Every structure is written in structure tokens, then in C-alpha cells.
Short mmCIF file of C-alpha atoms and ligand atoms in Angstrom, two decimals:
data_model
loop_
_atom_site.label_atom_id
_atom_site.label_comp_id
_atom_site.label_asym_id
_atom_site.label_seq_id
_atom_site.Cartn_x
_atom_site.Cartn_y
_atom_site.Cartn_z
CA UNK A 27 32.02 -7.19 3.14
CA UNK A 28 29.77 -7.96 0.11
CA UNK A 29 26.54 -9.42 0.57
CA UNK A 30 26.40 -12.97 -0.84
CA UNK A 31 25.71 -13.61 -4.38
CA UNK A 32 27.01 -9.65 -5.08
CA UNK A 33 30.42 -9.43 -6.73
CA UNK A 34 33.56 -10.01 -4.68
CA UNK A 35 34.95 -6.72 -4.13
CA UNK A 36 38.12 -5.16 -2.20
CA UNK A 37 39.77 -1.73 -2.15
CA UNK A 38 43.00 -1.02 -3.68
CA UNK A 39 45.27 1.72 -2.68
CA UNK A 40 48.06 2.89 -4.71
CA UNK A 41 50.79 4.77 -3.28
CA UNK A 42 52.89 6.94 -5.33
CA UNK A 43 55.65 9.96 -4.97
CA UNK A 44 52.83 12.56 -5.62
CA UNK A 45 49.36 11.28 -4.78
CA UNK A 46 47.74 8.40 -2.87
CA UNK A 47 45.01 6.75 -4.92
CA UNK A 48 42.31 4.35 -4.09
CA UNK A 49 39.22 2.84 -5.21
CA UNK A 50 36.73 0.13 -4.83
CA UNK A 51 37.61 -3.02 -7.32
CA UNK A 52 35.04 -5.36 -8.65
CA UNK A 53 37.48 -8.61 -8.66
CA UNK A 54 35.54 -10.26 -10.96
CA UNK A 55 36.05 -7.53 -13.97
CA UNK A 56 38.88 -5.51 -12.95
CA UNK A 57 36.65 -2.39 -12.62
CA UNK A 58 36.43 0.29 -10.48
CA UNK A 59 33.20 0.10 -8.68
CA UNK A 60 33.59 3.42 -7.02
CA UNK A 61 34.98 6.90 -7.62
CA UNK A 62 38.99 7.20 -7.59
CA UNK A 63 39.91 9.27 -4.61
CA UNK A 64 43.40 10.77 -4.49
CA UNK A 65 44.89 12.59 -1.87
CA UNK A 66 48.28 14.14 -2.56
CA UNK A 67 51.15 12.30 -0.89
CA UNK A 68 52.39 14.14 2.37
CA UNK A 69 55.87 15.59 2.52
CA UNK A 70 57.77 14.12 3.91
CA UNK A 71 56.09 10.78 3.02
CA UNK A 72 57.10 8.82 6.17
CA UNK A 73 55.45 5.66 7.32
CA UNK A 74 53.16 7.30 9.90
CA UNK A 75 51.94 10.04 7.75
CA UNK A 76 51.24 8.08 4.68
CA UNK A 77 49.19 5.26 7.01
CA UNK A 78 47.42 8.43 7.99
CA UNK A 79 46.31 9.25 4.38
CA UNK A 80 45.31 5.27 4.20
CA UNK A 81 43.03 5.96 7.13
CA UNK A 82 41.41 8.77 5.22
CA UNK A 83 40.86 6.78 2.18
CA UNK A 84 39.45 3.75 4.26
CA UNK A 85 36.86 6.20 5.97
CA UNK A 86 36.15 8.26 2.85
CA UNK A 87 34.87 4.42 1.13
CA UNK A 88 33.28 3.68 4.71
CA UNK A 89 35.31 0.48 3.87
CA UNK A 90 35.78 -2.80 6.25
CA UNK A 91 36.59 -5.25 3.99
CA UNK A 92 39.82 -6.55 2.41
CA UNK A 93 42.57 -3.90 1.58
CA UNK A 94 45.29 -4.34 -0.83
CA UNK A 95 48.19 -1.75 -0.79
CA UNK A 96 50.89 -0.93 -3.50
CA UNK A 97 53.89 0.53 -2.46
CA UNK A 98 57.07 1.73 -4.44
CA UNK A 99 59.33 -0.62 -2.91
CA UNK A 100 60.42 -4.33 -2.47
CA UNK A 101 57.88 -5.71 -0.45
CA UNK A 102 58.45 -9.01 1.26
CA UNK A 103 55.97 -10.78 3.09
CA UNK A 104 54.57 -7.32 4.32
CA UNK A 105 57.94 -5.59 5.32
CA UNK A 106 59.23 -3.15 3.25
CA UNK A 107 63.14 -3.54 2.19
CA UNK A 108 64.11 -0.69 -0.39
CA UNK A 109 62.97 3.40 -0.94
CA UNK A 110 64.15 4.53 -3.97
CA UNK A 111 61.61 7.23 -4.50
CA UNK A 112 60.22 7.33 -0.78
CA UNK A 113 61.44 8.20 2.41
CA UNK A 114 64.30 6.39 3.39
CA UNK A 115 62.57 5.86 6.95
CA UNK A 116 60.44 3.21 5.10
CA UNK A 117 63.23 0.72 5.26
CA UNK A 118 62.41 -2.38 7.47
CA UNK A 119 59.00 -1.01 8.38
CA UNK A 120 56.54 -3.76 8.78
CA UNK A 121 53.75 -2.19 6.43
CA UNK A 122 51.31 -4.93 7.11
CA UNK A 123 51.56 -4.01 10.93
CA UNK A 124 51.56 -0.10 10.12
CA UNK A 125 48.55 -0.33 7.97
CA UNK A 126 46.44 -2.64 10.11
CA UNK A 127 45.11 -0.01 12.65
CA UNK A 128 43.69 1.86 9.87
CA UNK A 129 43.01 -0.48 7.27
CA UNK A 130 42.02 -3.62 9.37
CA UNK A 131 43.77 -7.18 9.62
CA UNK A 132 43.02 -7.87 6.32
CA UNK A 133 45.33 -5.96 4.62
CA UNK A 134 48.00 -6.99 2.13
CA UNK A 135 51.02 -4.72 1.04
CA UNK A 136 53.07 -5.51 -2.08
CA UNK A 137 55.01 -3.52 -5.01
CA UNK A 138 53.49 -1.21 -7.06
CA UNK A 139 54.89 -2.72 -10.39
CA UNK A 140 54.15 -6.18 -9.14
CA UNK A 141 50.48 -4.86 -8.50
CA UNK A 142 50.33 -3.40 -11.85
CA UNK A 143 51.51 -6.42 -13.76
CA UNK A 144 48.82 -8.57 -11.75
CA UNK A 145 45.71 -6.43 -12.96
CA UNK A 146 47.23 -6.54 -16.75
CA UNK A 147 47.88 -10.47 -16.34
CA UNK A 148 44.15 -11.03 -15.31
CA UNK A 149 42.38 -8.01 -17.06
CA UNK A 150 44.64 -6.05 -19.22
CA UNK A 151 47.25 -6.93 -22.16
CA UNK A 152 48.65 -9.85 -20.39
CA UNK A 153 45.32 -11.82 -20.28
CA UNK A 154 45.64 -15.25 -21.15
CA UNK A 155 49.65 -14.97 -21.95
CA UNK A 156 51.66 -17.91 -21.44
CA UNK A 157 55.21 -17.89 -20.99
CA UNK A 158 57.29 -15.26 -19.65
CA UNK A 159 55.50 -11.84 -19.57
CA UNK A 160 56.98 -8.66 -18.07
CA UNK A 161 55.73 -5.60 -16.94
CA UNK A 162 57.25 -2.35 -17.06
CA UNK A 163 56.00 0.99 -15.75
CA UNK A 164 57.61 3.95 -16.81
CA UNK A 165 57.05 7.10 -14.17
CA UNK A 166 59.28 8.71 -11.89
CA UNK A 167 61.31 5.35 -11.29
CA UNK A 168 61.16 2.32 -13.57
CA UNK A 169 58.73 -0.59 -11.68
CA UNK A 170 58.81 -4.19 -13.11
CA UNK A 171 56.70 -7.51 -12.66
CA UNK A 172 57.84 -10.79 -14.07
CA UNK A 173 55.44 -13.67 -14.56
CA UNK A 174 56.23 -17.27 -15.81
CA UNK A 175 52.99 -18.76 -16.96
CA UNK A 176 50.85 -16.35 -14.84
CA UNK A 177 52.59 -16.72 -11.53
CA UNK A 178 54.18 -13.53 -10.48
CA UNK A 179 58.14 -13.41 -9.48
CA UNK A 180 57.76 -10.62 -7.22
CA UNK A 181 60.32 -7.69 -6.45
CA UNK A 182 62.22 -8.05 -9.72
CA UNK A 183 63.41 -4.30 -9.60
CA UNK A 184 64.67 -4.33 -13.14
CA UNK A 185 64.60 -0.46 -13.13
CA UNK A 186 67.66 -0.95 -10.35
CA UNK A 187 69.79 -2.87 -12.76
CA UNK A 188 73.24 -1.04 -13.07
CA UNK A 189 73.74 1.08 -16.37
CA UNK A 190 76.52 3.31 -16.83
CA UNK A 191 77.21 3.25 -12.70
CA UNK A 192 73.61 3.87 -11.51
CA UNK A 193 70.16 2.53 -11.97
CA UNK A 194 68.99 2.23 -15.08
CA UNK A 195 65.64 4.34 -14.17
CA UNK A 196 67.60 7.26 -13.95
CA UNK A 197 68.20 7.29 -17.22
CA UNK A 198 65.56 5.85 -18.57
CA UNK A 199 62.54 6.41 -16.53
CA UNK A 200 59.51 8.77 -17.80
CA UNK A 201 61.16 11.23 -15.33
CA UNK A 202 64.61 11.59 -17.37
CA UNK A 203 62.69 12.68 -20.34
CA UNK A 204 61.42 15.53 -18.77
CA UNK A 205 64.69 16.16 -16.40
CA UNK A 206 67.01 15.82 -19.67
CA UNK A 207 64.53 17.81 -21.92
CA UNK A 208 64.68 14.89 -24.53
CA UNK A 209 62.31 14.52 -27.64
CA UNK A 210 60.24 11.68 -27.55
CA UNK A 211 62.29 9.79 -30.09
CA UNK A 212 65.80 10.37 -27.92
CA UNK A 213 63.75 8.79 -24.80
CA UNK A 214 62.43 6.09 -26.93
CA UNK A 215 66.14 5.41 -27.83
CA UNK A 216 67.00 4.76 -24.19
CA UNK A 217 63.97 2.59 -23.64
CA UNK A 218 64.97 0.64 -26.17
CA UNK A 219 68.35 -0.08 -25.11
CA UNK A 220 66.87 -0.90 -21.74
CA UNK A 221 64.39 -3.08 -23.23
CA UNK A 222 67.43 -4.97 -25.01
CA UNK A 223 69.06 -5.50 -21.81
CA UNK A 224 66.13 -6.75 -20.21
CA UNK A 225 65.44 -9.29 -23.43
CA UNK A 226 69.02 -10.41 -23.05
CA UNK A 227 68.35 -11.53 -19.43
CA UNK A 228 64.93 -12.92 -19.67
CA UNK A 229 64.11 -13.40 -23.75
CA UNK A 230 60.41 -12.79 -22.53
CA UNK A 231 57.47 -13.67 -24.85
CA UNK A 232 55.96 -10.13 -24.44
CA UNK A 233 56.61 -6.91 -22.58
CA UNK A 234 53.97 -4.92 -21.21
CA UNK A 235 54.61 -1.18 -21.46
CA UNK A 236 52.53 0.52 -18.34
CA UNK A 237 53.19 3.35 -16.02
CA UNK A 238 52.34 7.42 -16.86
CA UNK A 239 54.46 7.29 -20.03
CA UNK A 240 51.85 4.59 -21.49
CA UNK A 241 48.88 7.39 -21.56
CA UNK A 242 50.76 8.55 -25.09
CA UNK A 243 51.92 5.55 -26.29
CA UNK A 244 51.77 6.92 -29.95
CA UNK A 245 55.07 9.41 -29.32
CA UNK A 246 57.45 6.45 -28.48
CA UNK A 247 55.83 3.12 -28.51
CA UNK A 248 56.35 2.92 -32.51
CA UNK A 249 60.00 3.65 -32.45
CA UNK A 250 60.67 0.57 -30.24
CA UNK A 251 62.55 -2.45 -31.71
CA UNK A 252 62.82 -5.57 -30.09
CA UNK A 253 62.44 -9.48 -30.85
CA UNK A 254 59.99 -9.69 -28.19
CA UNK A 255 56.35 -8.78 -28.68
CA UNK A 256 55.26 -5.39 -26.78
CA UNK A 257 51.91 -4.00 -25.92
CA UNK A 258 50.66 -0.91 -24.18
CA UNK A 259 49.18 -1.53 -20.72
CA UNK A 260 45.61 -1.29 -20.73
CA UNK A 261 44.61 -0.54 -17.17
CA UNK A 262 46.82 2.60 -17.13
CA UNK A 263 45.74 4.91 -14.32
CA UNK A 264 43.92 2.19 -12.31
CA UNK A 265 46.53 -0.66 -12.72
CA UNK A 266 48.08 -0.38 -9.03
CA UNK A 267 44.50 0.00 -7.43
CA UNK A 268 43.09 -2.96 -9.35
CA UNK A 269 46.39 -5.21 -8.82
CA UNK A 270 46.41 -4.35 -5.18
CA UNK A 271 42.77 -5.11 -4.41
CA UNK A 272 43.38 -8.54 -6.48
CA UNK A 273 46.16 -9.10 -4.09
CA UNK A 274 44.43 -8.58 -0.89
CA UNK A 275 42.20 -11.52 -1.73
CA UNK A 276 44.32 -13.46 -3.76
CA UNK A 277 43.51 -17.05 -4.17
CA UNK A 278 39.49 -16.43 -2.93
C1 BGC B 310 61.10 1.87 -7.12
C2 BGC B 310 60.21 0.21 -7.36
C3 BGC B 310 59.07 0.53 -8.05
C4 BGC B 310 59.43 1.73 -8.97
C5 BGC B 310 57.98 2.46 -9.55
C6 BGC B 310 61.46 2.18 -8.51
O1 BGC B 310 62.41 3.16 -7.85
O2 BGC B 310 62.24 0.65 -6.81
O3 BGC B 310 60.01 -0.38 -6.30
O4 BGC B 310 58.03 -0.42 -8.76
O5 BGC B 310 60.30 2.77 -8.80
O6 BGC B 310 57.36 3.06 -8.70
#
């Protein structure tokens, strides 16, 4: 734990389909206080194998304070309720209990897009924005985080809205661009259609575009045409880590 007077810190860990990334986060600035460590996601990414990688990261940082862990699933009160892009054996896993032996009892688990949204609201593109703000992450899937006057409504999973008989993320995630060999413009058109659906449901004031695709915004963001405001995520790669760390000490 930090010494009295030192900035509050927490360890944030973001579990993705290809890598498990962690860093110590300064909770006042939202900046990383350490290097990011990345360990490839084990295959298969079962709860036990992922927990052991989380343990390795905690050891690498010599960490004994609060830990926040972001997972690509619906997470309610520490329990996993979906597994779209992770091993099916996660469903019904009590992730908080799973990680406690390797990460300590002060561990918080939340959805990865919710974590990214929390970070963007505090330290990124959503800073100080009231009303309805939605962060969307475009990567292997599509993650979503909905905020009303800065308060998170967790687990919205807008990437699983049904579109042409399947989850819309199958068609509009960044992975679909590569899989279907689309030009950026063709993919942007898909994203625009998805954003139109989101707009019809929530009339957001602002949509923040995050995830891997937000590293190359010039290729697609200028092609979008929506009645709500759009902003590119500012924390890019670190948003999940920062938001997970913040969630670990929420309400401090
Ligand atoms: C999962 C979400 C996750 C998103 C981004 C989706 O397939 O269902 O929980 O937030 O991918 O990783």
C-alpha cells in the first residue's frame, strides 16, 4: 500500500483474447506508474490458467495493494455470466473468489469495456461530460459502457444487439474488417449503421470510440455521420488497465 501522503495507487489488469496486460496506476492522474507488463493469454484461457497468469503479474509487480481486473464478459458482483470471446468454462465462475488467492482479498472484477469507459470518463474523452455518454470499444468484439451523468450502468453489452440474426459485433467489430477483407470505408459504413442503432436506443450526448481500432482513427472516424457527438478515446491501450485499477478503489 502507498505510504501516507503518496498518491493512491492500484494494480490494473486487463484480460484480453491475446494478451493479459497489467500496470500500477496512479489513481489521481490516471497515468501508469509502472511499465506495462503483457503475458500472452494462455490457450485454452480457462479460469485456472488465467488466474495463474494474473498471479505471475502480481508477483512481477511485487504488489500487495488493491487489484482491479477487467474481463470480456458480463460480470455481476464478481460472478461471470457470459463468455463470447473467452472459454465457455468461465460462465458462472465466481471470478472474485478465483482471483483472491493470487491477487489478494482486495480484488474487484468488472467488464473490460466498463473499465475502459470508467477511465475515459475520469481521465479521457468523457472528462466532465454530463448526460448520456457511451464508450464503445472496437476490437475482437464490441464492448460498451453506458454512463448517465457520470454514473456507470454496467454490462450493457451493446455488441450483442441482434443484427441480421447474429450479434452485431460479428459484423461490425474491428475483427470483421480483417476477416471480411473490407476497406476502411466499407467497415466505417458498418460502424455507422451500428452507431445509428445505438443512437435510436439511447440518444446519447457523446459516443467515445475506443478499442484497438481507435489507434488509427483517421482511417474511419471522419467517415462517420451521426447526430450525436463523437470523440476518439484518449487512453487507447491503457484504458482497461486504468479503469480496472480505479474500480478497485471506487469510492475512496
Ligand atoms: C463481450 C463483452 C466485451 C467485448 C469487448 C464482447 O464479445 O461480450 O463483454 O466487453 O467483447 O471485449
